[in-house]
Amino acid sequence: MAKATRMGMAGGLPLGRDAASVRRRVEALEKILERSFTIPGTRQTVGLDAVIGLIPVGGDVIGAVMGLYMIWEARNIGMTKGAMVKMAGNVGFDWLIGLIPGIGDAADFFFRSNSRNLRIIRRHLDRHHPGSATIDR
């Protein structure tokens, strides 16, 4: 019989509410949403956010909901309301610009709200939870 663990989901993402677990989850989510694929012949990366953004209206809504999950995680680690409002502004702006046909799809290459929000979360974690820091590979 398999032994139960606190690790869940593919890739062993932790389920805890501690700062280190939150860091791993938001870093994984940002990578999926913003840097999953490299465009052949370039060094430009795109993620699920840009791909689902090609679906009119619904894709942008799904992308915004996934971006809002990062704000939920920020709340779990005690980030200030001001920082979370800034993060919500990033998601909201990305969602609004995504609603414009053609322009919104191109904007996903230049305005990466999830990467911006990850920087805000990392800054908070480095300041208030330094033990959660990891070495990038």
mmCIF file of N, CA and C in Angstrom:
data_model
loop_
_atom_site.group_PDB
_atom_site.id
_atom_site.type_symbol
_atom_site.label_atom_id
_atom_site.label_comp_id
_atom_site.label_asym_id
_atom_site.label_seq_id
_atom_site.Cartn_x
_atom_site.Cartn_y
_atom_site.Cartn_z
ATOM 1 N N MET A 1 0.851 -1.175 0.000
ATOM 2 C CA MET A 1 0.000 0.000 0.000
ATOM 3 C C MET A 1 0.897 1.238 0.000
ATOM 4 N N ALA A 2 0.495 2.258 -0.727
ATOM 5 C CA ALA A 2 1.276 3.490 -0.827
ATOM 6 C C ALA A 2 1.214 4.270 0.475
ATOM 7 N N LYS A 3 2.344 4.871 0.806
ATOM 8 C CA LYS A 3 2.435 5.666 2.024
ATOM 9 C C LYS A 3 1.930 7.084 1.750
ATOM 10 N N ALA A 4 1.083 7.604 2.619
ATOM 11 C CA ALA A 4 0.545 8.961 2.460
ATOM 12 C C ALA A 4 1.624 9.982 2.802
ATOM 13 N N THR A 5 1.695 11.038 2.005
ATOM 14 C CA THR A 5 2.649 12.116 2.256
ATOM 15 C C THR A 5 1.951 13.457 2.141
ATOM 16 N N ARG A 6 2.659 14.528 2.531
ATOM 17 C CA ARG A 6 2.121 15.882 2.405
ATOM 18 C C ARG A 6 2.404 16.459 1.029
ATOM 19 N N MET A 7 3.083 15.718 0.201
ATOM 20 C CA MET A 7 3.386 16.200 -1.134
ATOM 21 C C MET A 7 2.236 15.804 -2.050
ATOM 22 N N GLY A 8 1.796 16.733 -2.880
ATOM 23 C CA GLY A 8 0.692 16.440 -3.769
ATOM 24 C C GLY A 8 0.976 16.955 -5.161
ATOM 25 N N MET A 9 0.132 16.667 -6.072
ATOM 26 C CA MET A 9 0.189 17.127 -7.447
ATOM 27 C C MET A 9 1.444 16.619 -8.158
ATOM 28 N N ALA A 10 1.484 16.742 -9.455
ATOM 29 C CA ALA A 10 2.630 16.329 -10.245
ATOM 30 C C ALA A 10 3.833 17.200 -9.907
ATOM 31 N N GLY A 11 4.991 16.590 -9.839
ATOM 32 C CA GLY A 11 6.198 17.347 -9.543
ATOM 33 C C GLY A 11 6.432 17.538 -8.071
ATOM 34 N N GLY A 12 5.573 17.007 -7.243
ATOM 35 C CA GLY A 12 5.790 17.068 -5.806
ATOM 36 C C GLY A 12 5.625 18.444 -5.196
ATOM 37 N N LEU A 13 4.657 19.213 -5.618
ATOM 38 C CA LEU A 13 4.421 20.520 -5.015
ATOM 39 C C LEU A 13 3.855 20.347 -3.609
ATOM 40 N N PRO A 14 4.375 21.087 -2.656
ATOM 41 C CA PRO A 14 3.906 20.950 -1.276
ATOM 42 C C PRO A 14 2.508 21.535 -1.082
ATOM 43 N N LEU A 15 1.797 20.974 -0.133
ATOM 44 C CA LEU A 15 0.431 21.417 0.142
ATOM 45 C C LEU A 15 0.343 22.374 1.326
ATOM 46 N N GLY A 16 1.422 22.587 2.040
ATOM 47 C CA GLY A 16 1.398 23.385 3.257
ATOM 48 C C GLY A 16 1.143 24.858 3.023
ATOM 49 N N ARG A 17 0.839 25.568 4.130
ATOM 50 C CA ARG A 17 0.604 27.014 4.064
ATOM 51 C C ARG A 17 1.828 27.801 4.516
ATOM 52 N N ASP A 18 2.926 27.102 4.786
ATOM 53 C CA ASP A 18 4.148 27.779 5.218
ATOM 54 C C ASP A 18 4.778 28.524 4.033
ATOM 55 N N ALA A 19 5.671 29.440 4.351
ATOM 56 C CA ALA A 19 6.255 30.317 3.334
ATOM 57 C C ALA A 19 7.014 29.544 2.256
ATOM 58 N N ALA A 20 7.754 28.520 2.625
ATOM 59 C CA ALA A 20 8.520 27.753 1.638
ATOM 60 C C ALA A 20 7.589 27.034 0.663
ATOM 61 N N SER A 21 6.500 26.487 1.163
ATOM 62 C CA SER A 21 5.524 25.805 0.297
ATOM 63 C C SER A 21 4.860 26.783 -0.657
ATOM 64 N N VAL A 22 4.496 27.949 -0.139
ATOM 65 C CA VAL A 22 3.873 28.973 -0.981
ATOM 66 C C VAL A 22 4.850 29.406 -2.064
ATOM 67 N N ARG A 23 6.112 29.625 -1.703
ATOM 68 C CA ARG A 23 7.125 30.038 -2.685
ATOM 69 C C ARG A 23 7.201 29.014 -3.819
ATOM 70 N N ARG A 24 7.283 27.749 -3.493
ATOM 71 C CA ARG A 24 7.396 26.713 -4.530
ATOM 72 C C ARG A 24 6.169 26.698 -5.430
ATOM 73 N N ARG A 25 4.990 26.848 -4.855
ATOM 74 C CA ARG A 25 3.762 26.822 -5.666
ATOM 75 C C ARG A 25 3.665 28.027 -6.601
ATOM 76 N N VAL A 26 3.936 29.226 -6.094
ATOM 77 C CA VAL A 26 3.789 30.409 -6.955
ATOM 78 C C VAL A 26 4.880 30.447 -8.019
ATOM 79 N N GLU A 27 6.079 29.953 -7.704
ATOM 80 C CA GLU A 27 7.126 29.887 -8.724
ATOM 81 C C GLU A 27 6.743 28.902 -9.828
ATOM 82 N N ALA A 28 6.169 27.766 -9.442
ATOM 83 C CA ALA A 28 5.732 26.780 -10.438
ATOM 84 C C ALA A 28 4.594 27.340 -11.288
ATOM 85 N N LEU A 29 3.634 28.022 -10.653
ATOM 86 C CA LEU A 29 2.517 28.597 -11.392
ATOM 87 C C LEU A 29 2.992 29.668 -12.368
ATOM 88 N N GLU A 30 3.909 30.522 -11.940
ATOM 89 C CA GLU A 30 4.425 31.571 -12.823
ATOM 90 C C GLU A 30 5.130 30.949 -14.019
ATOM 91 N N LYS A 31 5.890 29.895 -13.792
ATOM 92 C CA LYS A 31 6.587 29.244 -14.907
ATOM 93 C C LYS A 31 5.586 28.675 -15.908
ATOM 94 N N ILE A 32 4.539 28.038 -15.423
ATOM 95 C CA ILE A 32 3.520 27.472 -16.312
ATOM 96 C C ILE A 32 2.799 28.574 -17.087
ATOM 97 N N LEU A 33 2.454 29.654 -16.400
ATOM 98 C CA LEU A 33 1.670 30.713 -17.035
ATOM 99 C C LEU A 33 2.488 31.616 -17.951
ATOM 100 N N GLU A 34 3.777 31.782 -17.677
ATOM 101 C CA GLU A 34 4.555 32.772 -18.435
ATOM 102 C C GLU A 34 5.739 32.213 -19.224
ATOM 103 N N ARG A 35 6.277 31.053 -18.833
ATOM 104 C CA ARG A 35 7.522 30.602 -19.460
ATOM 105 C C ARG A 35 7.536 29.112 -19.783
ATOM 106 N N SER A 36 6.415 28.542 -20.179
ATOM 107 C CA SER A 36 6.339 27.099 -20.422
ATOM 108 C C SER A 36 7.024 26.664 -21.710
ATOM 109 N N PHE A 37 6.927 27.479 -22.745
ATOM 110 C CA PHE A 37 7.398 27.090 -24.065
ATOM 111 C C PHE A 37 8.352 28.144 -24.614
ATOM 112 N N THR A 38 9.338 27.696 -25.371
ATOM 113 C CA THR A 38 10.231 28.611 -26.082
ATOM 114 C C THR A 38 9.812 28.616 -27.541
ATOM 115 N N ILE A 39 9.660 29.801 -28.094
ATOM 116 C CA ILE A 39 9.295 29.921 -29.506
ATOM 117 C C ILE A 39 10.483 29.448 -30.328
ATOM 118 N N PRO A 40 10.288 28.464 -31.214
ATOM 119 C CA PRO A 40 11.404 27.921 -32.001
ATOM 120 C C PRO A 40 12.156 29.012 -32.762
ATOM 121 N N GLY A 41 13.470 28.928 -32.696
ATOM 122 C CA GLY A 41 14.324 29.876 -33.398
ATOM 123 C C GLY A 41 14.571 31.166 -32.639
ATOM 124 N N THR A 42 13.991 31.305 -31.451
ATOM 125 C CA THR A 42 14.179 32.504 -30.639
ATOM 126 C C THR A 42 14.471 32.080 -29.197
ATOM 127 N N ARG A 43 14.742 33.051 -28.374
ATOM 128 C CA ARG A 43 14.867 32.789 -26.944
ATOM 129 C C ARG A 43 13.632 33.297 -26.197
ATOM 130 N N GLN A 44 12.619 33.716 -26.931
ATOM 131 C CA GLN A 44 11.380 34.237 -26.354
ATOM 132 C C GLN A 44 10.543 33.094 -25.805
ATOM 133 N N THR A 45 10.084 33.243 -24.579
ATOM 134 C CA THR A 45 9.244 32.211 -23.977
ATOM 135 C C THR A 45 7.807 32.707 -23.855
ATOM 136 N N VAL A 46 6.896 31.772 -23.922
ATOM 137 C CA VAL A 46 5.481 32.051 -23.697
ATOM 138 C C VAL A 46 4.950 30.951 -22.786
ATOM 139 N N GLY A 47 3.819 31.225 -22.207
ATOM 140 C CA GLY A 47 3.229 30.243 -21.315
ATOM 141 C C GLY A 47 1.766 30.035 -21.597
ATOM 142 N N LEU A 48 1.150 29.338 -20.691
ATOM 143 C CA LEU A 48 -0.259 29.001 -20.819
ATOM 144 C C LEU A 48 -1.132 30.250 -20.895
ATOM 145 N N ASP A 49 -0.749 31.319 -20.200
ATOM 146 C CA ASP A 49 -1.516 32.559 -20.223
ATOM 147 C C ASP A 49 -1.654 33.093 -21.644
ATOM 148 N N ALA A 50 -0.559 33.082 -22.398
ATOM 149 C CA ALA A 50 -0.600 33.583 -23.780
ATOM 150 C C ALA A 50 -1.380 32.635 -24.685
ATOM 151 N N VAL A 51 -1.239 31.341 -24.451
ATOM 152 C CA VAL A 51 -1.917 30.362 -25.308
ATOM 153 C C VAL A 51 -3.427 30.407 -25.091
ATOM 154 N N ILE A 52 -3.869 30.383 -23.828
ATOM 155 C CA ILE A 52 -5.316 30.413 -23.601
ATOM 156 C C ILE A 52 -5.891 31.789 -23.877
ATOM 157 N N GLY A 53 -5.031 32.814 -23.895
ATOM 158 C CA GLY A 53 -5.483 34.156 -24.230
ATOM 159 C C GLY A 53 -5.960 34.271 -25.668
ATOM 160 N N LEU A 54 -5.600 33.296 -26.494
ATOM 161 C CA LEU A 54 -6.049 33.292 -27.887
ATOM 162 C C LEU A 54 -7.536 32.954 -28.000
ATOM 163 N N ILE A 55 -8.098 32.344 -26.955
ATOM 164 C CA ILE A 55 -9.532 32.043 -26.934
ATOM 165 C C ILE A 55 -10.261 33.340 -26.580
ATOM 166 N N PRO A 56 -11.131 33.833 -27.441
ATOM 167 C CA PRO A 56 -11.794 35.113 -27.172
ATOM 168 C C PRO A 56 -12.529 35.128 -25.826
ATOM 169 N N VAL A 57 -12.334 36.161 -25.068
ATOM 170 C CA VAL A 57 -12.938 36.466 -23.773
ATOM 171 C C VAL A 57 -12.707 35.374 -22.724
ATOM 172 N N GLY A 58 -13.153 34.160 -22.985
ATOM 173 C CA GLY A 58 -13.039 33.085 -22.008
ATOM 174 C C GLY A 58 -11.611 32.784 -21.614
ATOM 175 N N GLY A 59 -10.695 32.833 -22.573
ATOM 176 C CA GLY A 59 -9.293 32.565 -22.277
ATOM 177 C C GLY A 59 -8.714 33.607 -21.344
ATOM 178 N N ASP A 60 -9.093 34.851 -21.542
ATOM 179 C CA ASP A 60 -8.593 35.929 -20.680
ATOM 180 C C ASP A 60 -9.172 35.817 -19.273
ATOM 181 N N VAL A 61 -10.399 35.382 -19.173
ATOM 182 C CA VAL A 61 -11.020 35.190 -17.856
ATOM 183 C C VAL A 61 -10.318 34.059 -17.110
ATOM 184 N N ILE A 62 -10.049 32.949 -17.799
ATOM 185 C CA ILE A 62 -9.356 31.828 -17.178
ATOM 186 C C ILE A 62 -7.959 32.254 -16.730
ATOM 187 N N GLY A 63 -7.254 33.005 -17.577
ATOM 188 C CA GLY A 63 -5.923 33.500 -17.218
ATOM 189 C C GLY A 63 -5.960 34.407 -15.998
ATOM 190 N N ALA A 64 -6.973 35.255 -15.917
ATOM 191 C CA ALA A 64 -7.107 36.152 -14.769
ATOM 192 C C ALA A 64 -7.398 35.368 -13.492
ATOM 193 N N VAL A 65 -8.229 34.352 -13.588
ATOM 194 C CA VAL A 65 -8.541 33.536 -12.411
ATOM 195 C C VAL A 65 -7.278 32.840 -11.902
ATOM 196 N N MET A 66 -6.470 32.328 -12.825
ATOM 197 C CA MET A 66 -5.215 31.691 -12.404
ATOM 198 C C MET A 66 -4.264 32.713 -11.795
ATOM 199 N N GLY A 67 -4.266 33.941 -12.328
ATOM 200 C CA GLY A 67 -3.454 35.003 -11.745
ATOM 201 C C GLY A 67 -3.942 35.395 -10.363
ATOM 202 N N LEU A 68 -5.239 35.353 -10.148
ATOM 203 C CA LEU A 68 -5.802 35.680 -8.829
ATOM 204 C C LEU A 68 -5.408 34.648 -7.776
ATOM 205 N N TYR A 69 -5.110 33.426 -8.213
ATOM 206 C CA TYR A 69 -4.656 32.403 -7.271
ATOM 207 C C TYR A 69 -3.361 32.850 -6.580
ATOM 208 N N MET A 70 -2.491 33.541 -7.321
ATOM 209 C CA MET A 70 -1.249 34.031 -6.710
ATOM 210 C C MET A 70 -1.558 35.033 -5.600
ATOM 211 N N ILE A 71 -2.598 35.818 -5.772
ATOM 212 C CA ILE A 71 -2.985 36.776 -4.741
ATOM 213 C C ILE A 71 -3.518 36.037 -3.517
ATOM 214 N N TRP A 72 -4.239 34.958 -3.746
ATOM 215 C CA TRP A 72 -4.718 34.120 -2.646
ATOM 216 C C TRP A 72 -3.524 33.588 -1.840
ATOM 217 N N GLU A 73 -2.506 33.139 -2.549
ATOM 218 C CA GLU A 73 -1.307 32.638 -1.872
ATOM 219 C C GLU A 73 -0.605 33.774 -1.117
ATOM 220 N N ALA A 74 -0.602 34.963 -1.687
ATOM 221 C CA ALA A 74 0.003 36.116 -1.009
ATOM 222 C C ALA A 74 -0.720 36.397 0.303
ATOM 223 N N ARG A 75 -2.010 36.240 0.303
ATOM 224 C CA ARG A 75 -2.799 36.419 1.519
ATOM 225 C C ARG A 75 -2.408 35.380 2.561
ATOM 226 N N ASN A 76 -2.135 34.162 2.133
ATOM 227 C CA ASN A 76 -1.769 33.089 3.047
ATOM 228 C C ASN A 76 -0.450 33.354 3.785
ATOM 229 N N ILE A 77 0.433 34.144 3.192
ATOM 230 C CA ILE A 77 1.711 34.424 3.853
ATOM 231 C C ILE A 77 1.723 35.794 4.527
ATOM 232 N N GLY A 78 0.566 36.433 4.594
ATOM 233 C CA GLY A 78 0.445 37.675 5.348
ATOM 234 C C GLY A 78 0.954 38.916 4.653
ATOM 235 N N MET A 79 0.884 38.953 3.337
ATOM 236 C CA MET A 79 1.309 40.163 2.628
ATOM 237 C C MET A 79 0.349 41.303 2.926
ATOM 238 N N THR A 80 0.854 42.516 2.800
ATOM 239 C CA THR A 80 0.038 43.693 3.087
ATOM 240 C C THR A 80 -1.060 43.844 2.034
ATOM 241 N N LYS A 81 -2.128 44.505 2.435
ATOM 242 C CA LYS A 81 -3.224 44.750 1.493
ATOM 243 C C LYS A 81 -2.758 45.617 0.337
ATOM 244 N N GLY A 82 -1.852 46.541 0.601
ATOM 245 C CA GLY A 82 -1.333 47.390 -0.462
ATOM 246 C C GLY A 82 -0.615 46.591 -1.538
ATOM 247 N N ALA A 83 0.186 45.616 -1.124
ATOM 248 C CA ALA A 83 0.891 44.767 -2.092
ATOM 249 C C ALA A 83 -0.097 43.918 -2.871
ATOM 250 N N MET A 84 -1.114 43.419 -2.177
ATOM 251 C CA MET A 84 -2.109 42.590 -2.868
ATOM 252 C C MET A 84 -2.955 43.421 -3.831
ATOM 253 N N VAL A 85 -3.208 44.680 -3.511
ATOM 254 C CA VAL A 85 -3.932 45.566 -4.429
ATOM 255 C C VAL A 85 -3.096 45.809 -5.681
ATOM 256 N N LYS A 86 -1.790 45.996 -5.489
ATOM 257 C CA LYS A 86 -0.896 46.180 -6.636
ATOM 258 C C LYS A 86 -0.901 44.926 -7.516
ATOM 259 N N MET A 87 -0.877 43.761 -6.877
ATOM 260 C CA MET A 87 -0.930 42.512 -7.629
ATOM 261 C C MET A 87 -2.252 42.385 -8.385
ATOM 262 N N ALA A 88 -3.353 42.750 -7.733
ATOM 263 C CA ALA A 88 -4.667 42.706 -8.384
ATOM 264 C C ALA A 88 -4.703 43.682 -9.563
ATOM 265 N N GLY A 89 -4.057 44.819 -9.425
ATOM 266 C CA GLY A 89 -3.972 45.772 -10.534
ATOM 267 C C GLY A 89 -3.234 45.189 -11.719
ATOM 268 N N ASN A 90 -2.152 44.444 -11.452
ATOM 269 C CA ASN A 90 -1.419 43.782 -12.534
ATOM 270 C C ASN A 90 -2.307 42.776 -13.259
ATOM 271 N N VAL A 91 -3.026 41.959 -12.494
ATOM 272 C CA VAL A 91 -3.916 40.955 -13.096
ATOM 273 C C VAL A 91 -5.046 41.648 -13.851
ATOM 274 N N GLY A 92 -5.629 42.677 -13.260
ATOM 275 C CA GLY A 92 -6.723 43.399 -13.895
ATOM 276 C C GLY A 92 -6.307 44.062 -15.193
ATOM 277 N N PHE A 93 -5.131 44.690 -15.187
ATOM 278 C CA PHE A 93 -4.643 45.337 -16.408
ATOM 279 C C PHE A 93 -4.389 44.292 -17.491
ATOM 280 N N ASP A 94 -3.777 43.171 -17.124
ATOM 281 C CA ASP A 94 -3.523 42.093 -18.078
ATOM 282 C C ASP A 94 -4.840 41.569 -18.655
ATOM 283 N N TRP A 95 -5.843 41.432 -17.800
ATOM 284 C CA TRP A 95 -7.147 40.955 -18.248
ATOM 285 C C TRP A 95 -7.797 41.965 -19.204
ATOM 286 N N LEU A 96 -7.777 43.245 -18.832
ATOM 287 C CA LEU A 96 -8.404 44.269 -19.683
ATOM 288 C C LEU A 96 -7.727 44.384 -21.040
ATOM 289 N N ILE A 97 -6.402 44.397 -21.036
ATOM 290 C CA ILE A 97 -5.690 44.528 -22.312
ATOM 291 C C ILE A 97 -5.888 43.263 -23.152
ATOM 292 N N GLY A 98 -6.066 42.127 -22.490
ATOM 293 C CA GLY A 98 -6.304 40.876 -23.200
ATOM 294 C C GLY A 98 -7.635 40.829 -23.905
ATOM 295 N N LEU A 99 -8.586 41.642 -23.490
ATOM 296 C CA LEU A 99 -9.899 41.661 -24.124
ATOM 297 C C LEU A 99 -9.889 42.332 -25.495
ATOM 298 N N ILE A 100 -8.824 43.082 -25.807
ATOM 299 C CA ILE A 100 -8.736 43.765 -27.095
ATOM 300 C C ILE A 100 -8.202 42.771 -28.130
ATOM 301 N N PRO A 101 -8.997 42.430 -29.152
ATOM 302 C CA PRO A 101 -8.555 41.436 -30.141
ATOM 303 C C PRO A 101 -7.237 41.839 -30.810
ATOM 304 N N GLY A 102 -6.345 40.880 -30.935
ATOM 305 C CA GLY A 102 -5.056 41.113 -31.587
ATOM 306 C C GLY A 102 -4.056 41.811 -30.683
ATOM 307 N N ILE A 103 -4.385 42.996 -30.222
ATOM 308 C CA ILE A 103 -3.483 43.762 -29.358
ATOM 309 C C ILE A 103 -3.273 43.032 -28.035
ATOM 310 N N GLY A 104 -4.344 42.483 -27.498
ATOM 311 C CA GLY A 104 -4.245 41.772 -26.228
ATOM 312 C C GLY A 104 -3.365 40.544 -26.319
ATOM 313 N N ASP A 105 -3.415 39.855 -27.447
ATOM 314 C CA ASP A 105 -2.575 38.675 -27.631
ATOM 315 C C ASP A 105 -1.101 39.061 -27.697
ATOM 316 N N ALA A 106 -0.801 40.147 -28.386
ATOM 317 C CA ALA A 106 0.584 40.624 -28.459
ATOM 318 C C ALA A 106 1.061 41.148 -27.111
ATOM 319 N N ALA A 107 0.163 41.735 -26.347
ATOM 320 C CA ALA A 107 0.540 42.301 -25.045
ATOM 321 C C ALA A 107 0.997 41.230 -24.064
ATOM 322 N N ASP A 108 0.546 39.990 -24.245
ATOM 323 C CA ASP A 108 0.980 38.914 -23.364
ATOM 324 C C ASP A 108 2.489 38.680 -23.438
ATOM 325 N N PHE A 109 3.120 39.077 -24.532
ATOM 326 C CA PHE A 109 4.572 38.949 -24.641
ATOM 327 C C PHE A 109 5.296 40.031 -23.843
ATOM 328 N N PHE A 110 4.664 41.177 -23.662
ATOM 329 C CA PHE A 110 5.343 42.319 -23.068
ATOM 330 C C PHE A 110 4.924 42.619 -21.638
ATOM 331 N N PHE A 111 3.673 42.382 -21.295
ATOM 332 C CA PHE A 111 3.194 42.644 -19.938
ATOM 333 C C PHE A 111 2.851 41.315 -19.297
ATOM 334 N N ARG A 112 3.745 40.829 -18.479
ATOM 335 C CA ARG A 112 3.573 39.522 -17.833
ATOM 336 C C ARG A 112 3.204 39.743 -16.371
ATOM 337 N N SER A 113 1.905 39.812 -16.135
ATOM 338 C CA SER A 113 1.426 40.131 -14.787
ATOM 339 C C SER A 113 1.855 39.089 -13.762
ATOM 340 N N ASN A 114 1.897 37.833 -14.153
ATOM 341 C CA ASN A 114 2.266 36.793 -13.199
ATOM 342 C C ASN A 114 3.738 36.886 -12.807
ATOM 343 N N SER A 115 4.595 37.257 -13.741
ATOM 344 C CA SER A 115 6.018 37.457 -13.422
ATOM 345 C C SER A 115 6.187 38.664 -12.502
ATOM 346 N N ARG A 116 5.437 39.719 -12.764
ATOM 347 C CA ARG A 116 5.484 40.903 -11.893
ATOM 348 C C ARG A 116 5.013 40.550 -10.487
ATOM 349 N N ASN A 117 3.933 39.780 -10.406
ATOM 350 C CA ASN A 117 3.404 39.401 -9.099
ATOM 351 C C ASN A 117 4.344 38.456 -8.365
ATOM 352 N N LEU A 118 5.026 37.588 -9.093
ATOM 353 C CA LEU A 118 6.009 36.714 -8.457
ATOM 354 C C LEU A 118 7.137 37.541 -7.842
ATOM 355 N N ARG A 119 7.571 38.595 -8.532
ATOM 356 C CA ARG A 119 8.622 39.467 -7.971
ATOM 357 C C ARG A 119 8.149 40.117 -6.672
ATOM 358 N N ILE A 120 6.893 40.542 -6.632
ATOM 359 C CA ILE A 120 6.349 41.161 -5.412
ATOM 360 C C ILE A 120 6.319 40.140 -4.275
ATOM 361 N N ILE A 121 5.881 38.927 -4.574
ATOM 362 C CA ILE A 121 5.828 37.876 -3.550
ATOM 363 C C ILE A 121 7.229 37.511 -3.082
ATOM 364 N N ARG A 122 8.167 37.359 -4.017
ATOM 365 C CA ARG A 122 9.549 37.018 -3.626
ATOM 366 C C ARG A 122 10.155 38.103 -2.735
ATOM 367 N N ARG A 123 9.903 39.357 -3.080
ATOM 368 C CA ARG A 123 10.432 40.459 -2.266
ATOM 369 C C ARG A 123 9.908 40.349 -0.836
ATOM 370 N N HIS A 124 8.619 40.066 -0.691
ATOM 371 C CA HIS A 124 8.026 39.907 0.644
ATOM 372 C C HIS A 124 8.636 38.702 1.360
ATOM 373 N N LEU A 125 8.733 37.583 0.661
ATOM 374 C CA LEU A 125 9.275 36.381 1.289
ATOM 375 C C LEU A 125 10.730 36.567 1.697
ATOM 376 N N ASP A 126 11.525 37.203 0.850
ATOM 377 C CA ASP A 126 12.933 37.426 1.185
ATOM 378 C C ASP A 126 13.085 38.327 2.401
ATOM 379 N N ARG A 127 12.174 39.280 2.547
ATOM 380 C CA ARG A 127 12.235 40.213 3.670
ATOM 381 C C ARG A 127 11.686 39.606 4.964
ATOM 382 N N HIS A 128 10.562 38.915 4.873
ATOM 383 C CA HIS A 128 9.863 38.455 6.068
ATOM 384 C C HIS A 128 10.019 36.964 6.376
ATOM 385 N N HIS A 129 10.420 36.182 5.382
ATOM 386 C CA HIS A 129 10.593 34.734 5.558
ATOM 387 C C HIS A 129 11.874 34.306 4.856
ATOM 388 N N PRO A 130 13.049 34.772 5.291
ATOM 389 C CA PRO A 130 14.283 34.485 4.570
ATOM 390 C C PRO A 130 14.621 32.997 4.499
ATOM 391 N N GLY A 131 14.097 32.212 5.393
ATOM 392 C CA GLY A 131 14.354 30.778 5.380
ATOM 393 C C GLY A 131 13.700 30.059 4.196
ATOM 394 N N SER A 132 12.796 30.731 3.504
ATOM 395 C CA SER A 132 12.112 30.105 2.376
ATOM 396 C C SER A 132 12.881 30.288 1.069
ATOM 397 N N ALA A 133 13.967 31.050 1.093
ATOM 398 C CA ALA A 133 14.731 31.331 -0.133
ATOM 399 C C ALA A 133 15.301 30.050 -0.705
ATOM 400 N N THR A 134 15.341 29.983 -2.022
ATOM 401 C CA THR A 134 15.895 28.839 -2.722
ATOM 402 C C THR A 134 16.966 29.318 -3.691
ATOM 403 N N ILE A 135 17.810 28.410 -4.093
ATOM 404 C CA ILE A 135 18.836 28.720 -5.092
ATOM 405 C C ILE A 135 18.272 28.330 -6.450
ATOM 406 N N ASP A 136 18.234 29.293 -7.384
ATOM 407 C CA ASP A 136 17.734 29.007 -8.729
ATOM 408 C C ASP A 136 18.740 28.135 -9.467
ATOM 409 N N ARG A 137 18.198 27.208 -10.255
ATOM 410 C CA ARG A 137 19.061 26.323 -11.049
ATOM 411 C C ARG A 137 19.293 26.911 -12.396
#
